[in-house]
């Protein structure tokens, strides 16, 4: 019987997941002879031993498809008293040589703990937020940025026609990577990110300055996790959709854009509107960059399994696929540097 390798996708979905899975399956079958089990719905698949065998047929035609053919969930085994032990037992029952976990900080945090308990784990960094340490880019990010950029381009023409301020709210729970890159690419007049609580008076000044220069419209890009300065409206708190938390303790963000648009209108008198992009940024086909990156990550992950390099995550450094300890990737978030933000600021106002 051929050796078995498990693969799961955890957390929010992300364009390129299927490209990773396809690459793992194709290289396994072509080069190493492993049988690949797709564990269904993230960690839930390992807890319940719900899986399907992924053969060449199953992954055929999936490269360009968004979402994940093995589904995903935010199931957190650490919330169950015996969750991690059950996964280790089930991995033995399924006779897995190793498990490849494709996920962000939460999924890889669990993967790291399992590795410390002796499970053979390999990680693949996934998140549209691009906030994982250890890798220059995560796949899915480029797609999200391109979707947001296209939205900003579209909003531009309507803002211009109506002499309005358009506030575009993008994803980015803890970090402003999407806001920053989509904002630069889309020519935003102000970009607000979680790393830098903003001064609403300064934002209004920038917009007024621009309008005084003869421009009658403006585009403001704001990350969902951005917040007012502590002494201003909202007292520096995050704007939430509701009080519910997911299994990893994350609140549901969203709504800062609407509050900001109202505040800008009241303070400046400029008519303002908001567009909240939400999950549109995570849906649909990956860009060419993400398809290639995800494919290379998949190939790199199965190579790590073959070499027995466990507890490692594939990563992009420059143009090379390397491996880094998962522990390094999950110890802190990769945030937008002051230097990068300063580059964006040149175009503000
Ligand atoms: O972490 C990725 C992400 O898309 C965040 O940017 C966002 O806050 C969150 O997931 C939304 O999660 P959900 O799919 O649970 O609405």
Short mmCIF file of C-alpha atoms and ligand atoms in Angstrom, two decimals:
data_model
loop_
_atom_site.label_atom_id
_atom_site.label_comp_id
_atom_site.label_asym_id
_atom_site.label_seq_id
_atom_site.Cartn_x
_atom_site.Cartn_y
_atom_site.Cartn_z
CA UNK A 1 0.00 0.00 0.00
CA UNK A 2 1.32 3.46 -0.85
CA UNK A 3 2.06 5.91 1.93
CA UNK A 4 -0.63 8.45 2.71
CA UNK A 5 -0.39 12.21 3.15
CA UNK A 6 -3.27 14.31 4.44
CA UNK A 7 -4.07 17.84 3.30
CA UNK A 8 -6.53 20.33 4.76
CA UNK A 9 -7.55 23.95 4.19
CA UNK A 10 -8.48 25.96 7.30
CA UNK A 11 -9.79 29.46 8.06
CA UNK A 12 -11.20 31.87 5.52
CA UNK A 13 -11.04 30.65 1.93
CA UNK A 14 -8.65 32.28 -0.47
CA UNK A 15 -8.14 32.24 -4.24
CA UNK A 16 -5.39 29.73 -5.06
CA UNK A 17 -6.25 27.00 -2.55
CA UNK A 18 -7.17 24.58 -5.32
CA UNK A 19 -3.92 25.33 -7.14
CA UNK A 20 -1.98 24.26 -4.02
CA UNK A 21 -4.01 21.07 -3.65
CA UNK A 22 -3.64 20.24 -7.35
CA UNK A 23 0.14 20.70 -7.22
CA UNK A 24 0.41 18.48 -4.13
CA UNK A 25 -1.63 15.72 -5.79
CA UNK A 26 0.12 15.91 -9.15
CA UNK A 27 3.65 15.83 -7.72
CA UNK A 28 2.74 13.13 -5.19
CA UNK A 29 1.34 10.84 -7.84
CA UNK A 30 3.97 11.67 -10.43
CA UNK A 31 7.11 11.69 -8.29
CA UNK A 32 6.60 10.17 -4.85
CA UNK A 33 3.72 7.71 -5.08
CA UNK A 34 1.87 9.00 -2.00
CA UNK A 35 -1.88 8.70 -1.78
CA UNK A 36 -3.37 12.10 -0.89
CA UNK A 37 -6.31 12.32 1.49
CA UNK A 38 -8.22 15.58 1.50
CA UNK A 39 -9.51 16.19 5.05
CA UNK A 40 -12.81 17.99 4.74
CA UNK A 41 -13.63 21.38 6.29
CA UNK A 42 -10.34 22.20 7.95
CA UNK A 43 -9.52 20.71 11.35
CA UNK A 44 -13.03 19.28 11.48
CA UNK A 45 -11.97 16.68 8.90
CA UNK A 46 -9.16 15.50 11.18
CA UNK A 47 -11.38 15.47 14.26
CA UNK A 48 -14.18 13.53 12.56
CA UNK A 49 -12.00 11.59 10.10
CA UNK A 50 -14.01 12.99 7.21
CA UNK A 51 -11.94 12.81 4.06
CA UNK A 52 -11.85 11.94 0.43
CA UNK A 53 -9.06 10.50 -1.66
CA UNK A 54 -7.75 13.11 -4.07
CA UNK A 55 -6.71 11.57 -7.36
CA UNK A 56 -5.77 13.20 -10.63
CA UNK A 57 -9.38 13.26 -11.76
CA UNK A 58 -10.53 15.10 -8.59
CA UNK A 59 -8.07 17.95 -9.07
CA UNK A 60 -8.49 18.20 -12.81
CA UNK A 61 -9.94 21.54 -13.94
CA UNK A 62 -9.50 23.16 -10.51
CA UNK A 63 -6.43 25.37 -11.09
CA UNK A 64 -8.44 28.45 -11.99
CA UNK A 65 -11.30 27.86 -9.56
CA UNK A 66 -11.70 29.97 -6.41
CA UNK A 67 -12.67 28.48 -3.05
CA UNK A 68 -11.47 25.05 -1.97
CA UNK A 69 -12.62 21.67 -3.25
CA UNK A 70 -12.07 20.17 0.22
CA UNK A 71 -14.02 22.99 1.93
CA UNK A 72 -12.90 24.95 4.95
CA UNK A 73 -14.04 25.97 8.42
CA UNK A 74 -12.79 27.86 11.44
CA UNK A 75 -13.06 24.77 13.66
CA UNK A 76 -10.56 25.14 16.50
CA UNK A 77 -9.48 21.83 18.08
CA UNK A 78 -7.95 23.78 20.98
CA UNK A 79 -11.48 24.62 22.13
CA UNK A 80 -12.11 20.94 22.84
CA UNK A 81 -10.45 19.33 25.84
CA UNK A 82 -9.04 16.41 23.82
CA UNK A 83 -9.03 18.10 20.38
CA UNK A 84 -5.30 17.97 19.68
CA UNK A 85 -4.96 14.39 21.00
CA UNK A 86 -7.86 13.25 18.86
CA UNK A 87 -6.17 14.65 15.77
CA UNK A 88 -2.93 12.86 16.62
CA UNK A 89 -4.81 9.58 17.19
CA UNK A 90 -6.76 10.00 13.97
CA UNK A 91 -3.60 10.72 11.99
CA UNK A 92 -2.26 7.36 13.23
CA UNK A 93 -5.55 5.62 12.42
CA UNK A 94 -5.48 7.03 8.92
CA UNK A 95 -1.83 5.95 8.67
CA UNK A 96 -0.69 9.39 7.56
CA UNK A 97 2.99 9.85 6.88
CA UNK A 98 2.37 13.58 7.27
CA UNK A 99 -0.29 16.27 7.25
CA UNK A 100 -0.10 19.41 5.11
CA UNK A 101 -2.04 22.30 6.68
CA UNK A 102 -2.88 25.17 4.34
CA UNK A 103 -3.91 28.18 6.38
CA UNK A 104 -3.20 31.47 8.07
CA UNK A 105 -2.10 32.35 11.61
CA UNK A 106 -4.89 30.31 13.27
CA UNK A 107 -4.61 27.10 11.24
CA UNK A 108 -0.83 27.20 11.34
CA UNK A 109 -0.90 27.97 15.07
CA UNK A 110 -2.74 24.67 15.59
CA UNK A 111 -0.37 22.93 13.15
CA UNK A 112 2.60 24.16 15.17
CA UNK A 113 1.17 22.80 18.41
CA UNK A 114 0.50 19.45 16.78
CA UNK A 115 4.07 19.37 15.52
CA UNK A 116 5.33 20.05 19.04
CA UNK A 117 3.29 17.04 20.16
CA UNK A 118 4.99 14.84 17.60
CA UNK A 119 2.78 15.00 14.51
CA UNK A 120 4.53 15.27 11.14
CA UNK A 121 3.18 18.56 9.89
CA UNK A 122 4.05 20.83 6.97
CA UNK A 123 2.49 24.29 6.54
CA UNK A 124 1.46 26.35 3.52
CA UNK A 125 0.84 30.08 4.14
CA UNK A 126 -2.57 31.27 2.97
CA UNK A 127 -4.38 34.53 3.60
CA UNK A 128 -5.64 37.37 1.47
CA UNK A 129 -4.45 39.64 4.31
CA UNK A 130 -0.75 38.87 3.58
CA UNK A 131 0.02 39.22 7.28
CA UNK A 132 1.99 36.02 7.91
CA UNK A 133 5.60 36.40 9.00
CA UNK A 134 8.32 34.42 7.29
CA UNK A 135 7.10 34.84 3.71
CA UNK A 136 7.23 37.86 1.41
CA UNK A 137 3.75 37.04 0.10
CA UNK A 138 0.89 34.69 0.82
CA UNK A 139 -1.18 33.49 -2.14
CA UNK A 140 -4.63 35.06 -2.46
CA UNK A 141 -3.32 38.50 -1.59
CA UNK A 142 -2.54 39.50 -5.17
CA UNK A 143 -6.04 38.50 -6.26
CA UNK A 144 -7.64 40.49 -3.44
CA UNK A 145 -5.52 43.54 -4.28
CA UNK A 146 -6.46 43.35 -7.94
CA UNK A 147 -10.17 43.03 -7.14
CA UNK A 148 -9.94 46.02 -4.78
CA UNK A 149 -7.95 48.02 -7.32
CA UNK A 150 -10.54 47.38 -10.00
CA UNK A 151 -13.28 48.45 -7.60
CA UNK A 152 -11.38 51.66 -6.83
CA UNK A 153 -11.02 52.35 -10.57
CA UNK A 154 -14.77 51.92 -11.01
CA UNK A 155 -15.59 54.06 -7.99
CA UNK A 156 -13.30 56.77 -9.37
CA UNK A 157 -15.48 57.53 -12.38
CA UNK A 158 -18.68 57.72 -10.39
CA UNK A 159 -16.99 59.84 -7.68
CA UNK A 160 -15.79 62.23 -10.37
CA UNK A 161 -19.20 62.47 -12.03
CA UNK A 162 -20.94 63.34 -8.76
CA UNK A 163 -18.25 65.41 -7.01
CA UNK A 164 -18.24 62.99 -4.11
CA UNK A 165 -15.89 61.49 -1.59
CA UNK A 166 -16.03 57.72 -2.02
CA UNK A 167 -14.82 55.63 0.91
CA UNK A 168 -13.82 52.09 -0.10
CA UNK A 169 -13.62 49.64 2.81
CA UNK A 170 -11.41 46.62 2.16
CA UNK A 171 -10.50 43.56 4.25
CA UNK A 172 -7.56 43.51 6.61
CA UNK A 173 -8.30 42.57 10.16
CA UNK A 174 -4.99 43.42 11.82
CA UNK A 175 -2.93 44.77 8.96
CA UNK A 176 -3.37 47.15 6.06
CA UNK A 177 -1.64 45.30 3.24
CA UNK A 178 -4.68 45.14 0.95
CA UNK A 179 -5.62 48.77 1.65
CA UNK A 180 -2.07 49.95 1.07
CA UNK A 181 -1.37 48.11 -2.19
CA UNK A 182 -4.86 48.52 -3.69
CA UNK A 183 -4.81 52.15 -2.59
CA UNK A 184 -1.44 52.87 -4.22
CA UNK A 185 -2.44 50.97 -7.37
CA UNK A 186 -5.82 52.69 -7.54
CA UNK A 187 -4.48 56.20 -6.86
CA UNK A 188 -6.29 56.70 -3.54
CA UNK A 189 -6.14 60.15 -1.97
CA UNK A 190 -6.03 58.80 1.58
CA UNK A 191 -5.28 55.26 2.84
CA UNK A 192 -6.10 54.26 6.41
CA UNK A 193 -4.71 51.08 7.96
CA UNK A 194 -4.95 49.27 11.32
CA UNK A 195 -1.27 49.82 12.07
CA UNK A 196 -1.83 53.59 12.35
CA UNK A 197 -4.89 54.87 14.17
CA UNK A 198 -5.96 57.91 12.17
CA UNK A 199 -6.68 61.52 13.04
CA UNK A 200 -10.03 62.42 11.46
CA UNK A 201 -9.12 66.12 11.47
CA UNK A 202 -6.00 65.36 9.44
CA UNK A 203 -8.02 63.20 7.00
CA UNK A 204 -10.50 66.05 6.47
CA UNK A 205 -7.68 68.55 6.05
CA UNK A 206 -6.13 66.42 3.31
CA UNK A 207 -9.44 66.14 1.48
CA UNK A 208 -10.18 69.85 1.85
CA UNK A 209 -6.70 70.69 0.58
CA UNK A 210 -7.31 68.52 -2.47
CA UNK A 211 -10.71 70.07 -3.13
CA UNK A 212 -9.21 73.57 -2.73
CA UNK A 213 -6.73 72.64 -5.44
CA UNK A 214 -9.70 72.26 -7.77
CA UNK A 215 -10.40 68.54 -7.49
CA UNK A 216 -14.05 67.98 -6.70
CA UNK A 217 -13.87 64.33 -5.74
CA UNK A 218 -11.70 62.05 -3.59
CA UNK A 219 -11.13 58.38 -2.93
CA UNK A 220 -10.42 57.15 0.59
CA UNK A 221 -9.39 53.51 1.08
CA UNK A 222 -9.83 52.14 4.59
CA UNK A 223 -9.00 48.69 5.99
CA UNK A 224 -11.80 47.12 8.05
CA UNK A 225 -9.49 47.02 11.08
CA UNK A 226 -8.54 50.72 10.93
CA UNK A 227 -9.59 52.87 13.87
CA UNK A 228 -9.87 56.46 14.97
CA UNK A 229 -7.13 57.87 17.22
CA UNK A 230 -7.84 57.09 20.87
CA UNK A 231 -9.11 60.57 21.70
CA UNK A 232 -11.46 60.78 18.74
CA UNK A 233 -14.78 59.30 17.67
CA UNK A 234 -15.05 55.64 18.63
CA UNK A 235 -12.22 56.16 21.13
CA UNK A 236 -9.84 54.01 19.13
CA UNK A 237 -12.08 50.96 19.27
CA UNK A 238 -12.62 48.59 16.39
CA UNK A 239 -15.90 48.87 14.51
CA UNK A 240 -17.71 45.54 14.71
CA UNK A 241 -20.61 44.04 12.80
CA UNK A 242 -21.82 42.30 15.95
CA UNK A 243 -20.46 41.03 19.27
CA UNK A 244 -20.05 37.42 18.14
CA UNK A 245 -16.62 35.84 18.09
CA UNK A 246 -15.44 32.96 15.91
CA UNK A 247 -13.78 29.80 17.28
CA UNK A 248 -10.40 31.54 17.30
CA UNK A 249 -11.76 34.49 19.28
CA UNK A 250 -11.89 36.92 16.35
CA UNK A 251 -14.64 39.52 16.26
CA UNK A 252 -16.45 40.24 13.01
CA UNK A 253 -15.17 43.57 11.72
CA UNK A 254 -16.88 45.86 9.25
CA UNK A 255 -18.52 49.25 9.25
CA UNK A 256 -15.61 51.65 9.76
CA UNK A 257 -16.16 52.84 6.16
CA UNK A 258 -19.73 53.97 6.82
CA UNK A 259 -18.80 55.80 10.02
CA UNK A 260 -15.89 57.46 8.28
CA UNK A 261 -17.99 58.56 5.28
CA UNK A 262 -20.56 60.17 7.60
CA UNK A 263 -17.87 61.88 9.64
CA UNK A 264 -16.16 63.26 6.51
CA UNK A 265 -19.46 64.58 5.16
CA UNK A 266 -20.36 66.27 8.46
CA UNK A 267 -16.95 67.84 8.96
CA UNK A 268 -16.20 68.94 5.35
CA UNK A 269 -19.61 69.31 3.77
CA UNK A 270 -18.45 67.08 0.86
CA UNK A 271 -21.10 64.57 -0.12
CA UNK A 272 -19.74 61.12 0.75
CA UNK A 273 -20.61 57.49 0.02
CA UNK A 274 -19.21 54.15 1.12
CA UNK A 275 -18.51 50.90 -0.72
CA UNK A 276 -17.74 47.82 1.38
CA UNK A 277 -16.05 45.16 -0.73
CA UNK A 278 -16.23 42.33 1.83
CA UNK A 279 -16.04 38.75 0.60
CA UNK A 280 -15.94 39.75 -3.06
CA UNK A 281 -12.21 40.12 -2.37
CA UNK A 282 -11.97 36.43 -1.52
CA UNK A 283 -14.17 34.96 -4.23
CA UNK A 284 -13.57 33.84 -7.80
CA UNK A 285 -10.51 33.03 -9.87
CA UNK A 286 -6.98 33.65 -8.65
CA UNK A 287 -4.68 35.95 -10.64
CA UNK A 288 -1.81 34.44 -12.65
CA UNK A 289 0.59 35.49 -9.85
CA UNK A 290 -1.45 33.63 -7.24
CA UNK A 291 -1.88 30.54 -9.43
CA UNK A 292 1.88 30.32 -9.91
CA UNK A 293 2.72 31.07 -6.27
CA UNK A 294 0.13 28.59 -4.99
CA UNK A 295 1.40 25.93 -7.40
CA UNK A 296 5.01 26.47 -6.29
CA UNK A 297 3.92 26.34 -2.62
CA UNK A 298 2.11 23.03 -3.24
CA UNK A 299 5.15 21.53 -4.94
CA UNK A 300 7.41 22.81 -2.16
CA UNK A 301 5.14 21.37 0.54
CA UNK A 302 5.14 17.85 -0.85
CA UNK A 303 8.92 18.07 -1.29
CA UNK A 304 9.20 18.90 2.44
CA UNK A 305 7.12 15.81 3.23
CA UNK A 306 9.40 13.70 1.03
CA UNK A 307 12.51 15.11 2.73
CA UNK A 308 10.95 14.62 6.17
CA UNK A 309 11.34 18.34 6.99
CA UNK A 310 8.47 18.66 9.42
CA UNK A 311 7.40 21.65 11.48
CA UNK A 312 8.28 23.78 8.45
CA UNK A 313 6.24 26.07 6.25
CA UNK A 314 6.96 26.84 2.61
CA UNK A 315 7.64 30.53 2.03
CA UNK A 316 8.51 32.97 -0.72
CA UNK A 317 11.73 34.93 -0.25
CA UNK A 318 12.57 37.07 -3.24
CA UNK A 319 11.77 34.72 -6.09
CA UNK A 320 12.74 31.54 -4.27
CA UNK A 321 10.57 29.03 -2.46
CA UNK A 322 12.24 28.28 0.86
CA UNK A 323 11.15 26.70 4.13
CA UNK A 324 10.89 28.36 7.54
CA UNK A 325 9.86 26.96 10.92
CA UNK A 326 6.08 27.25 11.36
CA UNK A 327 6.80 28.60 14.84
CA UNK A 328 8.55 31.60 13.26
CA UNK A 329 5.60 32.32 10.96
CA UNK A 330 3.02 32.36 13.75
CA UNK A 331 4.92 34.20 16.46
CA UNK A 332 3.84 37.65 15.28
CA UNK A 333 2.00 39.28 12.41
CA UNK A 334 3.75 40.89 9.47
CA UNK A 335 2.65 44.51 9.52
CA UNK A 336 2.97 47.40 7.05
CA UNK A 337 6.22 49.25 7.71
CA UNK A 338 6.45 53.02 8.23
CA UNK A 339 8.66 53.19 5.18
CA UNK A 340 5.98 51.70 2.91
CA UNK A 341 3.25 53.84 4.40
CA UNK A 342 5.37 56.94 3.81
CA UNK A 343 5.59 56.01 0.11
CA UNK A 344 1.79 55.93 -0.02
CA UNK A 345 1.51 59.23 1.87
CA UNK A 346 3.32 61.10 -0.92
CA UNK A 347 0.08 60.86 -2.89
CA UNK A 348 -2.32 61.84 -0.11
CA UNK A 349 -4.48 64.95 -0.44
O1 LIG B 1 -8.38 36.56 7.46
C1 LIG B 1 -8.94 36.74 6.24
C2 LIG B 1 -10.22 37.53 6.33
O2 LIG B 1 -10.70 37.67 5.01
C3 LIG B 1 -10.10 38.89 7.04
O3 LIG B 1 -9.58 39.90 6.22
C4 LIG B 1 -11.52 39.13 7.46
O4 LIG B 1 -11.60 39.96 8.61
C5 LIG B 1 -12.01 37.76 7.81
O5 LIG B 1 -11.21 36.85 7.08
C6 LIG B 1 -13.47 37.53 7.51
O6 LIG B 1 -13.81 36.26 7.91
P1 LIG B 1 -15.19 35.50 7.67
O7 LIG B 1 -14.99 34.65 6.47
O8 LIG B 1 -15.36 34.69 8.90
O9 LIG B 1 -16.26 36.52 7.45
#
